[in-house]
Amino acid sequence: MEEIFSIFYQLWYFGIFLLMFVLNLAPILMPPTWIVLVSFRALDPTLNPIALAAIGASGATLGRFVLLKASSYFTKFLSTERKSSLDKIQNFLQSKRLGYFGTSFVFAATPLPDNILFITYGLMRAKSAQIYCGYWLGRFAAYYVMLSVSDVVLTPFLQMFQERYVGVLVVDLASIAMMVLFASVNWNVLISEKKIRFVKPKFWKL
């Protein structure tokens, strides 16, 4: 892992931006991107945390933009039931003044699975600048906070991979669990009746 970081670090801030972009292209099984930024700063404490947060947020937003566009090509494979559910979610978000902005911000600033959010946006073929503005601000805030406290409470990414393989596995499993939970929510009932109900997710049917 140290060699990978060295390759991207040779390009300095642009290399960090490029790595963040690549990591956010993947729909699943990627390490938390804030750990990547924390690790770069651990390698070079002279890196400005505000600049790192802004560059990281920009790379992440561009990566999610591409993921959204790629996901839109799978709309034709959706079942009628799934299309109806997505239409209801889209109508709900559009009915709110800052629906897309608020949703993107919350998913970006918290551990919620924003990869699934952008896949859903893609399947809805959502088009709104609020999506990216909210996501960028949420990511910037989350990255800056994590960079600010990294010296006290966090283990650098390189050390985690060298000495704590169990920690990496736990992070991946937690991400998958969040994705399953998100996919299990009956969004039709939540939006229309304001009640939380769960259904058996059918990933193979999108």
PDB file of N, CA and C in Angstrom, residues 6-52:
ATOM      1  N   SER A   6       2.781   6.308  -2.609  1.00  0.00           N
ATOM      2  CA  SER A   6       3.949   7.029  -3.129  1.00  0.00           C
ATOM      3  C   SER A   6       3.740   7.445  -4.573  1.00  0.00           C
ATOM      4  N   ILE A   7       3.131   6.563  -5.363  1.00  0.00           N
ATOM      5  CA  ILE A   7       2.880   6.875  -6.777  1.00  0.00           C
ATOM      6  C   ILE A   7       1.979   8.096  -6.903  1.00  0.00           C
ATOM      7  N   PHE A   8       0.880   8.095  -6.164  1.00  0.00           N
ATOM      8  CA  PHE A   8      -0.058   9.216  -6.258  1.00  0.00           C
ATOM      9  C   PHE A   8       0.510  10.475  -5.606  1.00  0.00           C
ATOM     10  N   TYR A   9       1.313  10.282  -4.532  1.00  0.00           N
ATOM     11  CA  TYR A   9       1.847  11.447  -3.841  1.00  0.00           C
ATOM     12  C   TYR A   9       2.877  12.192  -4.687  1.00  0.00           C
ATOM     13  N   GLN A  10       3.498  11.505  -5.627  1.00  0.00           N
ATOM     14  CA  GLN A  10       4.455  12.166  -6.525  1.00  0.00           C
ATOM     15  C   GLN A  10       3.792  13.288  -7.323  1.00  0.00           C
ATOM     16  N   LEU A  11       2.487  13.158  -7.538  1.00  0.00           N
ATOM     17  CA  LEU A  11       1.732  14.201  -8.243  1.00  0.00           C
ATOM     18  C   LEU A  11       1.160  15.237  -7.289  1.00  0.00           C
ATOM     19  N   TRP A  12       1.472  15.094  -6.026  1.00  0.00           N
ATOM     20  CA  TRP A  12       1.075  16.009  -4.960  1.00  0.00           C
ATOM     21  C   TRP A  12      -0.435  16.127  -4.895  1.00  0.00           C
ATOM     22  N   TYR A  13      -0.991  17.334  -4.838  1.00  0.00           N
ATOM     23  CA  TYR A  13      -2.429  17.492  -4.662  1.00  0.00           C
ATOM     24  C   TYR A  13      -3.227  16.889  -5.819  1.00  0.00           C
ATOM     25  N   PHE A  14      -2.694  16.968  -7.028  1.00  0.00           N
ATOM     26  CA  PHE A  14      -3.405  16.383  -8.166  1.00  0.00           C
ATOM     27  C   PHE A  14      -3.482  14.860  -8.027  1.00  0.00           C
ATOM     28  N   GLY A  15      -2.429  14.256  -7.521  1.00  0.00           N
ATOM     29  CA  GLY A  15      -2.430  12.812  -7.296  1.00  0.00           C
ATOM     30  C   GLY A  15      -3.469  12.406  -6.261  1.00  0.00           C
ATOM     31  N   ILE A  16      -3.602  13.215  -5.213  1.00  0.00           N
ATOM     32  CA  ILE A  16      -4.612  12.948  -4.191  1.00  0.00           C
ATOM     33  C   ILE A  16      -6.003  13.060  -4.798  1.00  0.00           C
ATOM     34  N   PHE A  17      -6.207  14.104  -5.605  1.00  0.00           N
ATOM     35  CA  PHE A  17      -7.492  14.278  -6.290  1.00  0.00           C
ATOM     36  C   PHE A  17      -7.796  13.073  -7.179  1.00  0.00           C
ATOM     37  N   LEU A  18      -6.802  12.610  -7.916  1.00  0.00           N
ATOM     38  CA  LEU A  18      -6.987  11.492  -8.833  1.00  0.00           C
ATOM     39  C   LEU A  18      -7.344  10.212  -8.082  1.00  0.00           C
ATOM     40  N   LEU A  19      -6.666   9.944  -6.965  1.00  0.00           N
ATOM     41  CA  LEU A  19      -6.954   8.747  -6.186  1.00  0.00           C
ATOM     42  C   LEU A  19      -8.364   8.792  -5.602  1.00  0.00           C
ATOM     43  N   MET A  20      -8.765   9.963  -5.103  1.00  0.00           N
ATOM     44  CA  MET A  20     -10.112  10.106  -4.558  1.00  0.00           C
ATOM     45  C   MET A  20     -11.167   9.895  -5.643  1.00  0.00           C
ATOM     46  N   PHE A  21     -10.882  10.372  -6.828  1.00  0.00           N
ATOM     47  CA  PHE A  21     -11.793  10.175  -7.959  1.00  0.00           C
ATOM     48  C   PHE A  21     -11.950   8.688  -8.279  1.00  0.00           C
ATOM     49  N   VAL A  22     -10.839   7.984  -8.352  1.00  0.00           N
ATOM     50  CA  VAL A  22     -10.866   6.556  -8.684  1.00  0.00           C
ATOM     51  C   VAL A  22     -11.624   5.766  -7.613  1.00  0.00           C
ATOM     52  N   LEU A  23     -11.369   6.047  -6.347  1.00  0.00           N
ATOM     53  CA  LEU A  23     -12.025   5.319  -5.258  1.00  0.00           C
ATOM     54  C   LEU A  23     -13.541   5.515  -5.278  1.00  0.00           C
ATOM     55  N   ASN A  24     -13.982   6.687  -5.683  1.00  0.00           N
ATOM     56  CA  ASN A  24     -15.413   6.982  -5.679  1.00  0.00           C
ATOM     57  C   ASN A  24     -16.119   6.539  -6.954  1.00  0.00           C
ATOM     58  N   LEU A  25     -15.372   5.996  -7.895  1.00  0.00           N
ATOM     59  CA  LEU A  25     -15.997   5.396  -9.076  1.00  0.00           C
ATOM     60  C   LEU A  25     -16.633   4.054  -8.741  1.00  0.00           C
ATOM     61  N   ALA A  26     -16.046   3.362  -7.769  1.00  0.00           N
ATOM     62  CA  ALA A  26     -16.487   2.000  -7.440  1.00  0.00           C
ATOM     63  C   ALA A  26     -17.792   2.033  -6.653  1.00  0.00           C
ATOM     64  N   PRO A  27     -18.741   1.163  -6.991  1.00  0.00           N
ATOM     65  CA  PRO A  27     -20.014   1.141  -6.269  1.00  0.00           C
ATOM     66  C   PRO A  27     -19.936   0.480  -4.895  1.00  0.00           C
ATOM     67  N   ILE A  28     -18.992  -0.464  -4.690  1.00  0.00           N
ATOM     68  CA  ILE A  28     -18.903  -1.175  -3.414  1.00  0.00           C
ATOM     69  C   ILE A  28     -17.451  -1.509  -3.088  1.00  0.00           C
ATOM     70  N   LEU A  29     -17.250  -1.941  -1.840  1.00  0.00           N
ATOM     71  CA  LEU A  29     -15.986  -2.513  -1.355  1.00  0.00           C
ATOM     72  C   LEU A  29     -14.770  -1.623  -1.562  1.00  0.00           C
ATOM     73  N   MET A  30     -14.912  -0.350  -1.207  1.00  0.00           N
ATOM     74  CA  MET A  30     -13.787   0.565  -1.187  1.00  0.00           C
ATOM     75  C   MET A  30     -13.576   1.038   0.255  1.00  0.00           C
ATOM     76  N   PRO A  31     -12.336   1.300   0.653  1.00  0.00           N
ATOM     77  CA  PRO A  31     -12.091   1.785   2.017  1.00  0.00           C
ATOM     78  C   PRO A  31     -12.694   3.167   2.195  1.00  0.00           C
ATOM     79  N   PRO A  32     -13.042   3.559   3.418  1.00  0.00           N
ATOM     80  CA  PRO A  32     -13.541   4.916   3.666  1.00  0.00           C
ATOM     81  C   PRO A  32     -12.534   5.948   3.160  1.00  0.00           C
ATOM     82  N   THR A  33     -12.994   6.859   2.337  1.00  0.00           N
ATOM     83  CA  THR A  33     -12.055   7.768   1.667  1.00  0.00           C
ATOM     84  C   THR A  33     -11.418   8.772   2.621  1.00  0.00           C
ATOM     85  N   TRP A  34     -12.068   9.050   3.764  1.00  0.00           N
ATOM     86  CA  TRP A  34     -11.442   9.970   4.700  1.00  0.00           C
ATOM     87  C   TRP A  34     -10.153   9.381   5.263  1.00  0.00           C
ATOM     88  N   ILE A  35     -10.088   8.045   5.348  1.00  0.00           N
ATOM     89  CA  ILE A  35      -8.863   7.410   5.843  1.00  0.00           C
ATOM     90  C   ILE A  35      -7.719   7.657   4.868  1.00  0.00           C
ATOM     91  N   VAL A  36      -8.024   7.718   3.586  1.00  0.00           N
ATOM     92  CA  VAL A  36      -7.004   7.984   2.579  1.00  0.00           C
ATOM     93  C   VAL A  36      -6.419   9.381   2.777  1.00  0.00           C
ATOM     94  N   LEU A  37      -7.278  10.362   2.979  1.00  0.00           N
ATOM     95  CA  LEU A  37      -6.796  11.729   3.200  1.00  0.00           C
ATOM     96  C   LEU A  37      -5.983  11.831   4.483  1.00  0.00           C
ATOM     97  N   VAL A  38      -6.459  11.168   5.525  1.00  0.00           N
ATOM     98  CA  VAL A  38      -5.735  11.164   6.799  1.00  0.00           C
ATOM     99  C   VAL A  38      -4.353  10.551   6.626  1.00  0.00           C
ATOM    100  N   SER A  39      -4.256   9.518   5.819  1.00  0.00           N
ATOM    101  CA  SER A  39      -2.983   8.840   5.603  1.00  0.00           C
ATOM    102  C   SER A  39      -2.002   9.709   4.830  1.00  0.00           C
ATOM    103  N   PHE A  40      -2.515  10.439   3.840  1.00  0.00           N
ATOM    104  CA  PHE A  40      -1.644  11.360   3.109  1.00  0.00           C
ATOM    105  C   PHE A  40      -1.082  12.431   4.040  1.00  0.00           C
ATOM    106  N   ARG A  41      -1.918  12.923   4.933  1.00  0.00           N
ATOM    107  CA  ARG A  41      -1.435  13.945   5.870  1.00  0.00           C
ATOM    108  C   ARG A  41      -0.473  13.342   6.883  1.00  0.00           C
ATOM    109  N   ALA A  42      -0.667  12.066   7.219  1.00  0.00           N
ATOM    110  CA  ALA A  42       0.274  11.401   8.122  1.00  0.00           C
ATOM    111  C   ALA A  42       1.637  11.258   7.450  1.00  0.00           C
ATOM    112  N   LEU A  43       1.630  11.038   6.129  1.00  0.00           N
ATOM    113  CA  LEU A  43       2.884  10.944   5.384  1.00  0.00           C
ATOM    114  C   LEU A  43       3.551  12.302   5.237  1.00  0.00           C
ATOM    115  N   ASP A  44       2.736  13.360   5.124  1.00  0.00           N
ATOM    116  CA  ASP A  44       3.276  14.709   4.942  1.00  0.00           C
ATOM    117  C   ASP A  44       2.447  15.697   5.757  1.00  0.00           C
ATOM    118  N   PRO A  45       2.842  15.968   7.002  1.00  0.00           N
ATOM    119  CA  PRO A  45       2.080  16.865   7.881  1.00  0.00           C
ATOM    120  C   PRO A  45       2.004  18.302   7.370  1.00  0.00           C
ATOM    121  N   THR A  46       2.809  18.659   6.360  1.00  0.00           N
ATOM    122  CA  THR A  46       2.762  20.026   5.841  1.00  0.00           C
ATOM    123  C   THR A  46       1.562  20.251   4.921  1.00  0.00           C
ATOM    124  N   LEU A  47       0.889  19.182   4.529  1.00  0.00           N
ATOM    125  CA  LEU A  47      -0.295  19.337   3.681  1.00  0.00           C
ATOM    126  C   LEU A  47      -1.382  20.090   4.440  1.00  0.00           C
ATOM    127  N   ASN A  48      -1.973  21.072   3.786  1.00  0.00           N
ATOM    128  CA  ASN A  48      -2.992  21.911   4.407  1.00  0.00           C
ATOM    129  C   ASN A  48      -4.313  21.144   4.534  1.00  0.00           C
ATOM    130  N   PRO A  49      -4.861  21.031   5.757  1.00  0.00           N
ATOM    131  CA  PRO A  49      -6.097  20.249   5.925  1.00  0.00           C
ATOM    132  C   PRO A  49      -7.288  20.810   5.166  1.00  0.00           C
ATOM    133  N   ILE A  50      -7.375  22.146   5.062  1.00  0.00           N
ATOM    134  CA  ILE A  50      -8.485  22.748   4.307  1.00  0.00           C
ATOM    135  C   ILE A  50      -8.357  22.413   2.827  1.00  0.00           C
ATOM    136  N   ALA A  51      -7.116  22.515   2.295  1.00  0.00           N
ATOM    137  CA  ALA A  51      -6.886  22.181   0.890  1.00  0.00           C
ATOM    138  C   ALA A  51      -7.144  20.694   0.647  1.00  0.00           C
ATOM    139  N   LEU A  52      -6.700  19.849   1.576  1.00  0.00           N
ATOM    140  CA  LEU A  52      -6.937  18.413   1.446  1.00  0.00           C
ATOM    141  C   LEU A  52      -8.431  18.093   1.430  1.00  0.00           C
TER     142      LEU A  52
END
